[in-house]
Amino acid sequence: MRSKYAPFRRYLERVKANRLTLTFTEIEEIIGAKLPSSAFHYLEWWGNDWTHTQASKGWLAAQWRTADVNLNNGVVHFYGIDRTHKSSRSD
């Protein structure tokens, strides 16, 4: 089954910088869907946890980590991690 967050993974894989700041709205545009309400209310949703679908099929699969999530302003900062080895995880 194709992941809702696969387009986000592909987007991040194309980013050349090691740091990236996106608004929640920009992420919704990338995935072509609304984020769940929990993304707007709980920092844990943005955690770097492989057991969370949004992370494992999204930013972690693309070798990025989240940091400095601002729920009030709807902004999240991403930092590239060892992106020299592309993930072999599938959608």
Coordinates of C-alpha atoms in Angstrom, one line a residue:
M1 CA 0.0 0.0 0.0
R2 CA 1.3 3.4 -0.9
S3 CA 2.0 5.7 2.0
K4 CA 0.4 9.1 2.3
Y5 CA 3.8 10.4 3.2
A6 CA 5.8 8.9 0.3
P7 CA 5.5 12.2 -1.7
F8 CA 7.1 14.0 1.2
R9 CA 9.9 11.5 1.4
R10 CA 10.6 12.0 -2.4
Y11 CA 10.5 15.8 -1.9
L12 CA 13.1 15.6 0.9
E13 CA 15.3 13.2 -1.0
R14 CA 15.7 15.9 -3.7
V15 CA 16.7 18.7 -1.2
K16 CA 20.4 19.4 -1.5
A17 CA 20.7 21.5 1.7
N18 CA 21.3 19.9 5.2
R19 CA 18.7 22.2 6.8
L20 CA 15.1 22.9 5.8
T21 CA 12.3 24.8 7.4
L22 CA 8.7 24.1 6.2
T23 CA 5.3 25.3 7.4
F24 CA 2.6 22.7 8.0
T25 CA 0.7 24.2 5.1
E26 CA 3.7 23.6 2.8
I27 CA 3.9 20.0 4.0
E28 CA 0.2 19.5 3.2
E29 CA 0.8 20.9 -0.3
I30 CA 3.6 18.4 -0.8
I31 CA 1.6 15.4 0.4
G32 CA -1.6 16.6 -1.3
A33 CA -3.6 16.1 1.8
K34 CA -4.4 17.6 5.2
L35 CA -2.2 16.7 8.1
P36 CA -4.1 15.1 11.0
S37 CA -5.2 17.3 13.9
S38 CA -2.6 15.6 16.1
A39 CA 0.2 17.2 14.0
F40 CA -1.1 20.6 15.0
H41 CA -1.5 19.7 18.7
Y42 CA 1.2 17.2 19.8
L43 CA 5.0 17.5 19.5
E44 CA 5.1 13.7 19.7
W45 CA 3.6 13.5 16.2
W46 CA 6.7 15.1 14.8
G47 CA 9.0 12.7 16.7
N48 CA 11.8 10.9 15.0
D49 CA 10.3 7.5 15.8
W50 CA 10.4 4.6 13.2
T51 CA 7.2 3.2 14.7
H52 CA 5.3 6.4 13.5
T53 CA 4.2 6.1 9.8
Q54 CA 4.6 9.8 9.1
A55 CA 8.2 9.6 10.2
S56 CA 9.1 6.1 8.8
K57 CA 7.6 6.7 5.4
G58 CA 8.4 10.4 5.4
W59 CA 11.4 12.2 6.8
L60 CA 13.3 9.4 8.4
A61 CA 13.2 7.3 5.2
A62 CA 14.7 10.3 3.4
Q63 CA 17.5 10.6 6.0
W64 CA 16.1 13.7 7.7
R65 CA 15.2 14.4 11.4
T66 CA 12.8 16.9 12.8
A67 CA 13.8 19.5 15.4
D68 CA 12.5 22.8 16.7
V69 CA 8.8 22.1 16.0
N70 CA 6.7 25.2 16.7
L71 CA 3.1 24.2 17.0
N72 CA 1.9 27.7 17.5
N73 CA 3.3 29.0 14.3
G74 CA 2.9 25.7 12.4
V75 CA 6.6 25.4 11.5
V76 CA 9.0 22.5 11.6
H77 CA 12.8 22.5 11.1
F78 CA 14.4 19.5 9.5
Y79 CA 18.1 18.5 9.6
G80 CA 19.7 16.1 7.2
I81 CA 21.3 13.0 8.7
D82 CA 23.7 10.6 7.0
R83 CA 22.1 11.1 3.6
T84 CA 25.0 9.6 1.7
H85 CA 23.3 6.2 2.0
K86 CA 19.8 6.3 0.5
S87 CA 17.1 4.4 2.4
S88 CA 16.0 1.0 1.1
R89 CA 12.7 1.2 2.8
S90 CA 9.7 1.1 0.5
D91 CA 6.5 3.0 0.4

